[in-house]
Amino acid sequence: MRRLNRKKTLNLMKELDAFPKIPESYVETSASGGTVSLIAFTTIAFLTIMEFMVYRDTWMKYEYEVDKDFTSKLRINIDITVAMRCQYVGADVLDLAETMVSSADGLIYEPVVFDLSPQQKEWQRMLQLIQSRLQEEHSLQDVIFKSAFKSASTALPPREDNSLQSPDACRIHGHLYVNKVAGNFHITVGKAIPHPRGHAHLAALVSHESYNFSHRIDHLSFGELIPGIINPLDGTEKIASDHNQMFQYFITVVPTKLHTYKISAETHQFSVTERERVINHAAGSHGVSGIFMKYDISSLMVTVTEEHMPFWQFLVRLCGIIGGIFSTTGILHGFGRFVAEIIFCRFRLNSYRSTSVSLPDGHSSNHLPLITDNSTH
């Protein structure tokens, strides 16, 4: 009874076989089929390797939503060197709410030499080269996001030479916390002092001939400081052509949440446009000499998430590659054999028709003569 049930089960499983086996005596192989099979296997191997590389890679997904956080403070990270002595310049922030943030709250004034050392010049050259490539290839920003915290520090390296030159510039570096509204961070002549109608700078005691707002922006960012992230103004250097010169940077800040397999941070991206002009009141060019960075906060927030292809999707794509190539090559091989057989059949038919045998009564026959043993002698 058990054997009967087992045999019935086995017969049922045989009937459900979707891959029937063909005896080898019925299988015909050919050189063309082997060539096509070799091409198919090579293509499958190549595409499988490429698909595996795609599976190992990740990509950045961008999502946009309204930024509802308007009560928190915005951090500004600053590292700017101005070609003037520290006692002659002052930096502060004034926002649309008429709130003044003094540089004494978080900025350090450090006397330095404006000219860079050879190693620092090489660092600046490489940073400017990266900036030019980022402007041309926007997809490189995804690579920077994914390599954050793994890259080398983007800060200006210290001088490797012991320069005996007296400091002729002022490095202003540190961070400030400001309201999350549009504002103006500026560096101009004289220290900032509070004023009932805003603020003012003590510039009367500074000689006009000492004005020189040539500057170098080693770093400027908003939000959490993330090593390895390159910002649009990093490495920027401007040389003033006149004592009364104004440099303006119009910045649009976009809140950004960054979630990768390495880090999870809240930072800010920004875009910038630049303008510079000489202050000449007689020619109608009014204003104050200095460096002005006017920033505005975007109402949209960007969430950047690093994603990876699921393993099941990789298997589905891999099966599609293998099955598709086998089916396609099989169809092409069958069609090629069909065309070849038609051509060869026509060629043989024409060769048969072109062969004729003369008969004794003057008629001709298109049939091939029989070849016997007697005719060969």
mmCIF file of C-alpha atoms in Angstrom:
data_model
loop_
_atom_site.group_PDB
_atom_site.id
_atom_site.type_symbol
_atom_site.label_atom_id
_atom_site.label_comp_id
_atom_site.label_asym_id
_atom_site.label_seq_id
_atom_site.Cartn_x
_atom_site.Cartn_y
_atom_site.Cartn_z
ATOM 1 C CA MET A 1 0.000 0.000 0.000
ATOM 2 C CA ARG A 2 2.824 2.357 0.867
ATOM 3 C CA ARG A 3 4.621 1.499 -2.366
ATOM 4 C CA LEU A 4 1.464 2.216 -4.344
ATOM 5 C CA ASN A 5 0.996 5.613 -2.715
ATOM 6 C CA ARG A 6 4.657 6.405 -3.246
ATOM 7 C CA LYS A 7 4.438 5.455 -6.922
ATOM 8 C CA LYS A 8 1.320 7.594 -7.396
ATOM 9 C CA THR A 9 3.047 10.531 -5.740
ATOM 10 C CA LEU A 10 6.103 10.031 -7.933
ATOM 11 C CA ASN A 11 3.966 9.888 -11.106
ATOM 12 C CA LEU A 12 2.137 13.027 -10.031
ATOM 13 C CA MET A 13 5.421 14.851 -9.508
ATOM 14 C CA LYS A 14 6.603 13.699 -12.936
ATOM 15 C CA GLU A 15 3.441 15.100 -14.530
ATOM 16 C CA LEU A 16 4.095 18.456 -12.817
ATOM 17 C CA ASP A 17 7.633 18.631 -14.211
ATOM 18 C CA ALA A 18 7.911 21.919 -16.138
ATOM 19 C CA PHE A 19 11.419 21.025 -17.326
ATOM 20 C CA PRO A 20 11.052 17.817 -19.334
ATOM 21 C CA LYS A 21 14.276 15.981 -20.058
ATOM 22 C CA ILE A 22 15.220 15.207 -23.649
ATOM 23 C CA PRO A 23 17.352 12.129 -24.296
ATOM 24 C CA GLU A 24 20.804 12.946 -25.610
ATOM 25 C CA SER A 25 20.160 10.793 -28.707
ATOM 26 C CA TYR A 26 17.580 13.388 -29.818
ATOM 27 C CA VAL A 27 19.800 16.398 -29.128
ATOM 28 C CA GLU A 28 21.637 17.871 -32.098
ATOM 29 C CA THR A 29 24.683 20.074 -31.577
ATOM 30 C CA SER A 30 26.299 22.354 -34.097
ATOM 31 C CA ALA A 31 29.272 24.709 -34.383
ATOM 32 C CA SER A 32 26.995 27.717 -34.789
ATOM 33 C CA GLY A 33 25.059 26.762 -31.659
ATOM 34 C CA GLY A 34 28.314 26.443 -29.716
ATOM 35 C CA THR A 35 29.446 29.866 -30.918
ATOM 36 C CA VAL A 36 26.161 31.465 -29.896
ATOM 37 C CA SER A 37 26.286 29.695 -26.528
ATOM 38 C CA LEU A 38 29.816 30.990 -25.918
ATOM 39 C CA ILE A 39 28.701 34.543 -26.746
ATOM 40 C CA ALA A 40 25.660 34.154 -24.470
ATOM 41 C CA PHE A 41 27.731 32.881 -21.522
ATOM 42 C CA THR A 42 30.259 35.692 -21.959
ATOM 43 C CA THR A 43 27.502 38.309 -22.056
ATOM 44 C CA ILE A 44 25.826 36.810 -18.987
ATOM 45 C CA ALA A 45 29.113 36.850 -17.060
ATOM 46 C CA PHE A 46 29.825 40.467 -18.024
ATOM 47 C CA LEU A 47 26.332 41.716 -17.165
ATOM 48 C CA THR A 48 26.335 39.757 -13.909
ATOM 49 C CA ILE A 49 29.552 41.472 -12.828
ATOM 50 C CA MET A 50 28.144 44.870 -13.770
ATOM 51 C CA GLU A 51 24.901 44.156 -11.929
ATOM 52 C CA PHE A 52 26.842 43.104 -8.835
ATOM 53 C CA MET A 53 28.748 46.398 -8.935
ATOM 54 C CA VAL A 54 25.416 48.252 -9.121
ATOM 55 C CA TYR A 55 24.153 46.182 -6.176
ATOM 56 C CA ARG A 56 27.177 47.108 -4.084
ATOM 57 C CA ASP A 57 26.831 50.813 -4.880
ATOM 58 C CA THR A 58 24.481 53.227 -3.127
ATOM 59 C CA TRP A 59 22.721 56.386 -4.233
ATOM 60 C CA MET A 60 21.336 59.490 -2.574
ATOM 61 C CA LYS A 61 17.586 60.086 -2.397
ATOM 62 C CA TYR A 62 16.355 63.669 -2.056
ATOM 63 C CA GLU A 63 13.033 64.486 -0.388
ATOM 64 C CA TYR A 64 11.591 67.968 0.122
ATOM 65 C CA GLU A 65 9.243 69.255 2.792
ATOM 66 C CA VAL A 66 8.358 72.511 4.524
ATOM 67 C CA ASP A 67 10.741 73.447 7.319
ATOM 68 C CA LYS A 68 8.587 73.849 10.426
ATOM 69 C CA ASP A 69 11.477 74.497 12.821
ATOM 70 C CA PHE A 70 11.610 78.282 13.177
ATOM 71 C CA THR A 71 12.490 78.594 16.860
ATOM 72 C CA SER A 72 15.941 77.036 16.911
ATOM 73 C CA LYS A 73 19.179 78.937 16.440
ATOM 74 C CA LEU A 74 21.295 78.791 13.294
ATOM 75 C CA ARG A 75 25.009 78.179 13.695
ATOM 76 C CA ILE A 76 27.449 79.960 11.377
ATOM 77 C CA ASN A 77 30.967 78.497 11.139
ATOM 78 C CA ILE A 78 33.515 81.069 9.989
ATOM 79 C CA ASP A 79 37.199 81.020 9.074
ATOM 80 C CA ILE A 80 38.121 84.144 7.086
ATOM 81 C CA THR A 81 41.471 85.915 6.775
ATOM 82 C CA VAL A 82 41.426 89.667 5.994
ATOM 83 C CA ALA A 83 44.540 91.554 4.879
ATOM 84 C CA MET A 84 44.231 94.110 7.697
ATOM 85 C CA ARG A 85 45.417 94.173 11.271
ATOM 86 C CA CYS A 86 43.004 92.818 13.853
ATOM 87 C CA GLN A 87 42.644 96.147 15.680
ATOM 88 C CA TYR A 88 41.329 97.754 12.486
ATOM 89 C CA VAL A 89 38.473 95.352 11.641
ATOM 90 C CA GLY A 90 35.307 94.154 13.328
ATOM 91 C CA ALA A 91 32.818 91.376 12.516
ATOM 92 C CA ASP A 92 29.232 90.995 13.631
ATOM 93 C CA VAL A 93 25.758 89.899 12.479
ATOM 94 C CA LEU A 94 22.620 91.968 12.145
ATOM 95 C CA ASP A 95 19.385 90.164 11.221
ATOM 96 C CA LEU A 96 15.950 91.336 10.083
ATOM 97 C CA ALA A 97 14.707 91.294 13.645
ATOM 98 C CA GLU A 98 17.253 94.059 14.388
ATOM 99 C CA THR A 99 19.103 91.637 16.633
ATOM 100 C CA MET A 100 22.839 92.221 16.759
ATOM 101 C CA VAL A 101 25.209 89.345 17.453
ATOM 102 C CA SER A 102 28.663 90.542 18.397
ATOM 103 C CA SER A 103 31.741 88.652 17.262
ATOM 104 C CA ALA A 104 32.910 88.542 20.877
ATOM 105 C CA ASP A 105 30.376 85.777 21.493
ATOM 106 C CA GLY A 106 32.260 83.131 19.555
ATOM 107 C CA LEU A 107 34.815 84.516 17.105
ATOM 108 C CA ILE A 108 38.575 84.667 17.627
ATOM 109 C CA TYR A 109 40.780 87.375 16.104
ATOM 110 C CA GLU A 110 44.225 85.926 15.368
ATOM 111 C CA PRO A 111 47.088 87.972 13.820
ATOM 112 C CA VAL A 112 48.583 86.019 10.913
ATOM 113 C CA VAL A 113 50.565 86.465 7.708
ATOM 114 C CA PHE A 114 48.244 86.849 4.718
ATOM 115 C CA ASP A 115 50.533 85.115 2.201
ATOM 116 C CA LEU A 116 50.295 81.343 2.323
ATOM 117 C CA SER A 117 53.183 78.935 2.669
ATOM 118 C CA PRO A 118 53.965 76.531 -0.239
ATOM 119 C CA GLN A 119 52.056 73.682 1.405
ATOM 120 C CA GLN A 120 49.066 75.927 2.109
ATOM 121 C CA LYS A 121 49.096 77.208 -1.482
ATOM 122 C CA GLU A 122 48.979 73.607 -2.725
ATOM 123 C CA TRP A 123 46.026 72.924 -0.408
ATOM 124 C CA GLN A 124 44.211 75.987 -1.725
ATOM 125 C CA ARG A 125 44.929 75.027 -5.351
ATOM 126 C CA MET A 126 43.505 71.534 -4.843
ATOM 127 C CA LEU A 127 40.432 72.927 -3.060
ATOM 128 C CA GLN A 128 39.771 75.391 -5.899
ATOM 129 C CA LEU A 129 40.142 72.546 -8.409
ATOM 130 C CA ILE A 130 37.547 70.492 -6.511
ATOM 131 C CA GLN A 131 35.222 73.516 -6.434
ATOM 132 C CA SER A 132 35.472 73.929 -10.217
ATOM 133 C CA ARG A 133 34.693 70.228 -10.747
ATOM 134 C CA LEU A 134 31.716 70.442 -8.374
ATOM 135 C CA GLN A 135 30.277 73.307 -10.417
ATOM 136 C CA GLU A 136 30.566 71.223 -13.593
ATOM 137 C CA GLU A 137 29.595 67.814 -12.189
ATOM 138 C CA HIS A 138 26.801 68.243 -9.638
ATOM 139 C CA SER A 139 26.616 64.487 -9.065
ATOM 140 C CA LEU A 140 29.987 64.665 -7.286
ATOM 141 C CA GLN A 141 28.151 66.193 -4.334
ATOM 142 C CA ASP A 142 26.617 62.766 -3.675
ATOM 143 C CA VAL A 143 30.101 61.278 -3.478
ATOM 144 C CA ILE A 144 31.099 63.921 -0.927
ATOM 145 C CA PHE A 145 27.989 63.198 1.143
ATOM 146 C CA LYS A 146 28.722 59.463 1.179
ATOM 147 C CA SER A 147 32.404 59.960 2.037
ATOM 148 C CA ALA A 148 31.775 62.395 4.910
ATOM 149 C CA PHE A 149 33.799 61.631 8.042
ATOM 150 C CA LYS A 150 36.018 59.376 5.902
ATOM 151 C CA SER A 151 37.716 62.189 3.999
ATOM 152 C CA ALA A 152 40.662 64.175 5.222
ATOM 153 C CA SER A 153 39.938 67.406 7.036
ATOM 154 C CA THR A 154 39.172 70.323 4.724
ATOM 155 C CA ALA A 155 40.628 72.873 7.156
ATOM 156 C CA LEU A 156 43.619 74.967 6.145
ATOM 157 C CA PRO A 157 46.782 73.131 7.282
ATOM 158 C CA PRO A 158 49.127 75.012 9.628
ATOM 159 C CA ARG A 159 52.207 76.698 8.235
ATOM 160 C CA GLU A 160 55.134 74.358 7.835
ATOM 161 C CA ASP A 161 57.673 77.194 7.721
ATOM 162 C CA ASN A 162 58.545 79.476 10.617
ATOM 163 C CA SER A 163 57.963 82.812 8.918
ATOM 164 C CA LEU A 164 59.770 85.718 10.564
ATOM 165 C CA GLN A 165 57.497 88.193 8.805
ATOM 166 C CA SER A 166 55.387 90.279 11.152
ATOM 167 C CA PRO A 167 51.621 89.573 10.980
ATOM 168 C CA ASP A 168 49.911 91.787 8.423
ATOM 169 C CA ALA A 169 46.449 90.160 8.399
ATOM 170 C CA CYS A 170 43.731 89.010 10.766
ATOM 171 C CA ARG A 171 42.249 85.537 10.822
ATOM 172 C CA ILE A 172 38.663 85.619 12.130
ATOM 173 C CA HIS A 173 37.500 82.121 12.996
ATOM 174 C CA GLY A 174 34.966 80.423 15.231
ATOM 175 C CA HIS A 175 31.178 80.217 15.215
ATOM 176 C CA LEU A 176 28.111 82.305 15.978
ATOM 177 C CA TYR A 177 24.518 81.391 16.854
ATOM 178 C CA VAL A 178 21.932 83.612 15.160
ATOM 179 C CA ASN A 179 18.166 83.693 14.752
ATOM 180 C CA LYS A 180 16.752 81.543 11.968
ATOM 181 C CA VAL A 181 15.841 84.578 9.849
ATOM 182 C CA ALA A 182 17.563 86.492 7.078
ATOM 183 C CA GLY A 183 20.595 88.434 8.235
ATOM 184 C CA ASN A 184 23.857 90.065 7.286
ATOM 185 C CA PHE A 185 27.254 88.923 8.510
ATOM 186 C CA HIS A 186 29.842 91.537 7.701
ATOM 187 C CA ILE A 187 33.452 92.455 8.321
ATOM 188 C CA THR A 188 34.256 96.134 8.020
ATOM 189 C CA VAL A 189 36.505 98.827 9.445
ATOM 190 C CA GLY A 190 36.363 99.404 13.199
ATOM 191 C CA LYS A 191 34.920 97.450 16.087
ATOM 192 C CA ALA A 192 31.143 97.146 16.309
ATOM 193 C CA ILE A 193 29.277 98.973 19.071
ATOM 194 C CA PRO A 194 25.551 98.774 19.981
ATOM 195 C CA HIS A 195 23.343 101.604 18.772
ATOM 196 C CA PRO A 196 19.659 102.417 19.513
ATOM 197 C CA ARG A 197 18.867 102.326 15.801
ATOM 198 C CA GLY A 198 20.960 99.309 14.989
ATOM 199 C CA HIS A 199 24.701 99.295 15.335
ATOM 200 C CA ALA A 200 27.774 101.223 14.268
ATOM 201 C CA HIS A 201 31.499 100.684 13.736
ATOM 202 C CA LEU A 202 34.276 102.879 15.130
ATOM 203 C CA ALA A 203 36.025 103.637 11.849
ATOM 204 C CA ALA A 204 37.052 107.223 12.515
ATOM 205 C CA LEU A 205 40.329 106.233 14.156
ATOM 206 C CA VAL A 206 41.462 104.048 11.229
ATOM 207 C CA SER A 207 43.445 105.657 8.453
ATOM 208 C CA HIS A 208 41.832 105.451 5.046
ATOM 209 C CA GLU A 209 45.148 104.389 3.510
ATOM 210 C CA SER A 210 45.198 101.230 5.630
ATOM 211 C CA TYR A 211 41.936 99.917 4.117
ATOM 212 C CA ASN A 212 42.555 96.587 2.398
ATOM 213 C CA PHE A 213 39.734 94.085 2.231
ATOM 214 C CA SER A 214 41.584 91.460 0.278
ATOM 215 C CA HIS A 215 40.452 88.271 1.932
ATOM 216 C CA ARG A 216 40.524 84.496 1.832
ATOM 217 C CA ILE A 217 37.594 82.325 2.908
ATOM 218 C CA ASP A 218 39.080 79.110 4.233
ATOM 219 C CA HIS A 219 35.729 77.881 5.507
ATOM 220 C CA LEU A 220 32.141 79.076 5.718
ATOM 221 C CA SER A 221 29.239 76.803 6.591
ATOM 222 C CA PHE A 222 25.881 76.808 8.331
ATOM 223 C CA GLY A 223 24.635 74.307 10.874
ATOM 224 C CA GLU A 224 26.484 71.355 12.312
ATOM 225 C CA LEU A 225 30.143 71.239 11.365
ATOM 226 C CA ILE A 226 30.784 68.047 9.374
ATOM 227 C CA PRO A 227 34.384 67.154 8.446
ATOM 228 C CA GLY A 228 34.865 66.194 4.809
ATOM 229 C CA ILE A 229 32.015 68.344 3.462
ATOM 230 C CA ILE A 230 33.185 71.006 0.986
ATOM 231 C CA ASN A 231 31.094 74.182 0.930
ATOM 232 C CA PRO A 232 30.727 76.548 -2.044
ATOM 233 C CA LEU A 233 32.932 79.344 -0.653
ATOM 234 C CA ASP A 234 35.728 77.212 0.792
ATOM 235 C CA GLY A 235 39.052 78.207 -0.748
ATOM 236 C CA THR A 236 37.771 81.500 -2.198
ATOM 237 C CA GLU A 237 40.350 84.299 -2.414
ATOM 238 C CA LYS A 238 39.652 87.906 -3.454
ATOM 239 C CA ILE A 239 42.256 90.634 -3.952
ATOM 240 C CA ALA A 240 41.053 94.227 -3.606
ATOM 241 C CA SER A 241 42.052 96.621 -6.384
ATOM 242 C CA ASP A 242 41.131 99.731 -4.385
ATOM 243 C CA HIS A 243 41.063 100.835 -0.754
ATOM 244 C CA ASN A 244 37.314 101.542 -0.884
ATOM 245 C CA GLN A 245 36.077 98.197 -2.151
ATOM 246 C CA MET A 246 32.972 96.263 -1.186
ATOM 247 C CA PHE A 247 32.672 92.484 -1.545
ATOM 248 C CA GLN A 248 29.154 91.095 -1.369
ATOM 249 C CA TYR A 249 28.014 87.484 -1.126
ATOM 250 C CA PHE A 250 24.302 86.730 -1.464
ATOM 251 C CA ILE A 251 23.641 83.362 0.143
ATOM 252 C CA THR A 252 20.528 81.159 0.142
ATOM 253 C CA VAL A 253 20.652 78.613 2.964
ATOM 254 C CA VAL A 254 18.703 75.347 2.673
ATOM 255 C CA PRO A 255 18.210 73.254 5.854
ATOM 256 C CA THR A 256 19.381 69.707 5.173
ATOM 257 C CA LYS A 257 19.059 66.448 7.062
ATOM 258 C CA LEU A 258 21.774 64.022 6.032
ATOM 259 C CA HIS A 259 21.287 60.296 6.686
ATOM 260 C CA THR A 260 23.963 57.962 5.324
ATOM 261 C CA TYR A 261 25.367 54.619 6.432
ATOM 262 C CA LYS A 262 28.211 56.530 8.097
ATOM 263 C CA ILE A 263 26.590 59.569 9.690
ATOM 264 C CA SER A 264 23.283 61.155 10.585
ATOM 265 C CA ALA A 265 23.439 64.926 10.956
ATOM 266 C CA GLU A 266 21.472 68.129 10.508
ATOM 267 C CA THR A 267 23.390 70.613 8.410
ATOM 268 C CA HIS A 268 22.696 73.284 5.800
ATOM 269 C CA GLN A 269 23.537 73.531 2.143
ATOM 270 C CA PHE A 270 23.737 76.907 0.463
ATOM 271 C CA SER A 271 24.126 78.548 -2.909
ATOM 272 C CA VAL A 272 25.882 81.856 -3.415
ATOM 273 C CA THR A 273 26.234 84.691 -5.921
ATOM 274 C CA GLU A 274 29.065 87.211 -5.710
ATOM 275 C CA ARG A 275 29.432 90.886 -6.468
ATOM 276 C CA GLU A 276 32.216 93.369 -5.892
ATOM 277 C CA ARG A 277 32.459 97.087 -6.598
ATOM 278 C CA VAL A 278 34.514 100.142 -5.692
ATOM 279 C CA ILE A 279 32.832 102.659 -3.393
ATOM 280 C CA ASN A 280 32.836 106.054 -5.095
ATOM 281 C CA HIS A 281 30.227 108.483 -3.829
ATOM 282 C CA ALA A 282 31.023 111.010 -6.550
ATOM 283 C CA ALA A 283 30.199 108.404 -9.226
ATOM 284 C CA GLY A 284 27.029 107.272 -7.466
ATOM 285 C CA SER A 285 28.463 104.038 -6.055
ATOM 286 C CA HIS A 286 27.451 104.324 -2.409
ATOM 287 C CA GLY A 287 28.018 101.957 0.448
ATOM 288 C CA VAL A 288 30.607 100.915 3.032
ATOM 289 C CA SER A 289 33.899 99.222 2.346
ATOM 290 C CA GLY A 290 34.093 95.692 3.672
ATOM 291 C CA ILE A 291 32.970 92.093 3.265
ATOM 292 C CA PHE A 292 29.209 91.522 3.442
ATOM 293 C CA MET A 293 27.531 88.128 3.474
ATOM 294 C CA LYS A 294 23.768 88.496 3.209
ATOM 295 C CA TYR A 295 22.045 85.189 3.890
ATOM 296 C CA ASP A 296 18.424 84.117 3.607
ATOM 297 C CA ILE A 297 16.851 80.934 4.965
ATOM 298 C CA SER A 298 14.836 78.771 2.578
ATOM 299 C CA SER A 299 11.381 77.652 3.711
ATOM 300 C CA LEU A 300 12.011 74.161 2.318
ATOM 301 C CA MET A 301 14.004 71.455 4.015
ATOM 302 C CA VAL A 302 15.869 68.740 2.123
ATOM 303 C CA THR A 303 16.274 65.218 3.486
ATOM 304 C CA VAL A 304 19.167 63.379 1.862
ATOM 305 C CA THR A 305 19.093 59.616 2.465
ATOM 306 C CA GLU A 306 21.589 57.032 1.249
ATOM 307 C CA GLU A 307 19.782 54.014 -0.197
ATOM 308 C CA HIS A 308 20.881 50.533 -1.241
ATOM 309 C CA MET A 309 19.355 48.016 -3.635
ATOM 310 C CA PRO A 310 17.529 45.219 -1.754
ATOM 311 C CA PHE A 311 18.908 41.709 -2.179
ATOM 312 C CA TRP A 312 15.618 40.364 -3.565
ATOM 313 C CA GLN A 313 15.653 43.029 -6.253
ATOM 314 C CA PHE A 314 19.209 42.056 -7.162
ATOM 315 C CA LEU A 315 18.102 38.418 -7.559
ATOM 316 C CA VAL A 316 15.118 39.405 -9.728
ATOM 317 C CA ARG A 317 17.302 41.533 -11.999
ATOM 318 C CA LEU A 318 19.897 38.755 -12.183
ATOM 319 C CA CYS A 319 17.278 36.171 -13.192
ATOM 320 C CA GLY A 320 15.948 38.596 -15.780
ATOM 321 C CA ILE A 321 19.427 38.985 -17.267
ATOM 322 C CA ILE A 322 20.110 35.239 -17.474
ATOM 323 C CA GLY A 323 16.666 34.275 -18.771
ATOM 324 C CA GLY A 324 16.465 37.189 -21.185
ATOM 325 C CA ILE A 325 19.844 36.506 -22.767
ATOM 326 C CA PHE A 326 19.124 32.783 -23.163
ATOM 327 C CA SER A 327 15.741 33.464 -24.754
ATOM 328 C CA THR A 328 17.052 36.234 -27.012
ATOM 329 C CA THR A 329 20.083 34.295 -28.228
ATOM 330 C CA GLY A 330 17.919 31.214 -28.805
ATOM 331 C CA ILE A 331 15.494 33.214 -30.958
ATOM 332 C CA LEU A 332 18.295 34.890 -32.891
ATOM 333 C CA HIS A 333 20.066 31.576 -33.447
ATOM 334 C CA GLY A 334 16.877 29.920 -34.671
ATOM 335 C CA PHE A 335 16.116 32.821 -37.006
ATOM 336 C CA GLY A 336 19.681 32.748 -38.335
ATOM 337 C CA ARG A 337 19.487 29.028 -39.069
ATOM 338 C CA PHE A 338 16.130 29.515 -40.790
ATOM 339 C CA VAL A 339 17.553 32.237 -43.043
ATOM 340 C CA ALA A 340 20.670 30.199 -43.748
ATOM 341 C CA GLU A 341 18.668 27.119 -44.712
ATOM 342 C CA ILE A 342 16.536 29.160 -47.134
ATOM 343 C CA ILE A 343 19.637 30.615 -48.783
ATOM 344 C CA PHE A 344 21.389 27.252 -49.043
ATOM 345 C CA CYS A 345 18.249 25.552 -50.397
ATOM 346 C CA ARG A 346 17.911 28.144 -53.127
ATOM 347 C CA PHE A 347 21.593 27.845 -53.946
ATOM 348 C CA ARG A 348 21.316 24.043 -54.274
ATOM 349 C CA LEU A 349 18.128 24.330 -56.327
ATOM 350 C CA ASN A 350 19.830 26.712 -58.750
ATOM 351 C CA SER A 351 22.803 24.402 -59.020
ATOM 352 C CA TYR A 352 20.472 21.454 -59.817
ATOM 353 C CA ARG A 353 18.682 23.458 -62.514
ATOM 354 C CA SER A 354 21.926 24.561 -64.120
ATOM 355 C CA THR A 355 23.002 20.914 -64.581
ATOM 356 C CA SER A 356 21.461 19.311 -67.799
ATOM 357 C CA VAL A 357 22.038 15.992 -69.642
ATOM 358 C CA SER A 358 21.750 15.746 -73.469
ATOM 359 C CA LEU A 359 19.510 12.945 -74.786
ATOM 360 C CA PRO A 360 19.916 11.120 -78.166
ATOM 361 C CA ASP A 361 16.816 12.775 -79.678
ATOM 362 C CA GLY A 362 18.251 16.271 -79.075
ATOM 363 C CA HIS A 363 16.326 16.959 -75.834
ATOM 364 C CA SER A 364 17.957 17.822 -72.561
ATOM 365 C CA SER A 365 17.315 16.772 -69.000
ATOM 366 C CA ASN A 366 17.903 18.844 -65.866
ATOM 367 C CA HIS A 367 18.235 15.725 -63.738
ATOM 368 C CA LEU A 368 21.644 14.633 -62.586
ATOM 369 C CA PRO A 369 22.908 11.488 -64.341
ATOM 370 C CA LEU A 370 23.265 8.366 -62.309
ATOM 371 C CA ILE A 371 26.811 7.541 -61.423
ATOM 372 C CA THR A 372 27.546 3.824 -61.603
ATOM 373 C CA ASP A 373 30.622 1.806 -61.201
ATOM 374 C CA ASN A 374 30.857 1.322 -65.011
ATOM 375 C CA SER A 375 30.855 5.075 -65.658
ATOM 376 C CA THR A 376 33.913 5.594 -63.536
ATOM 377 C CA HIS A 377 36.037 3.312 -65.665
#
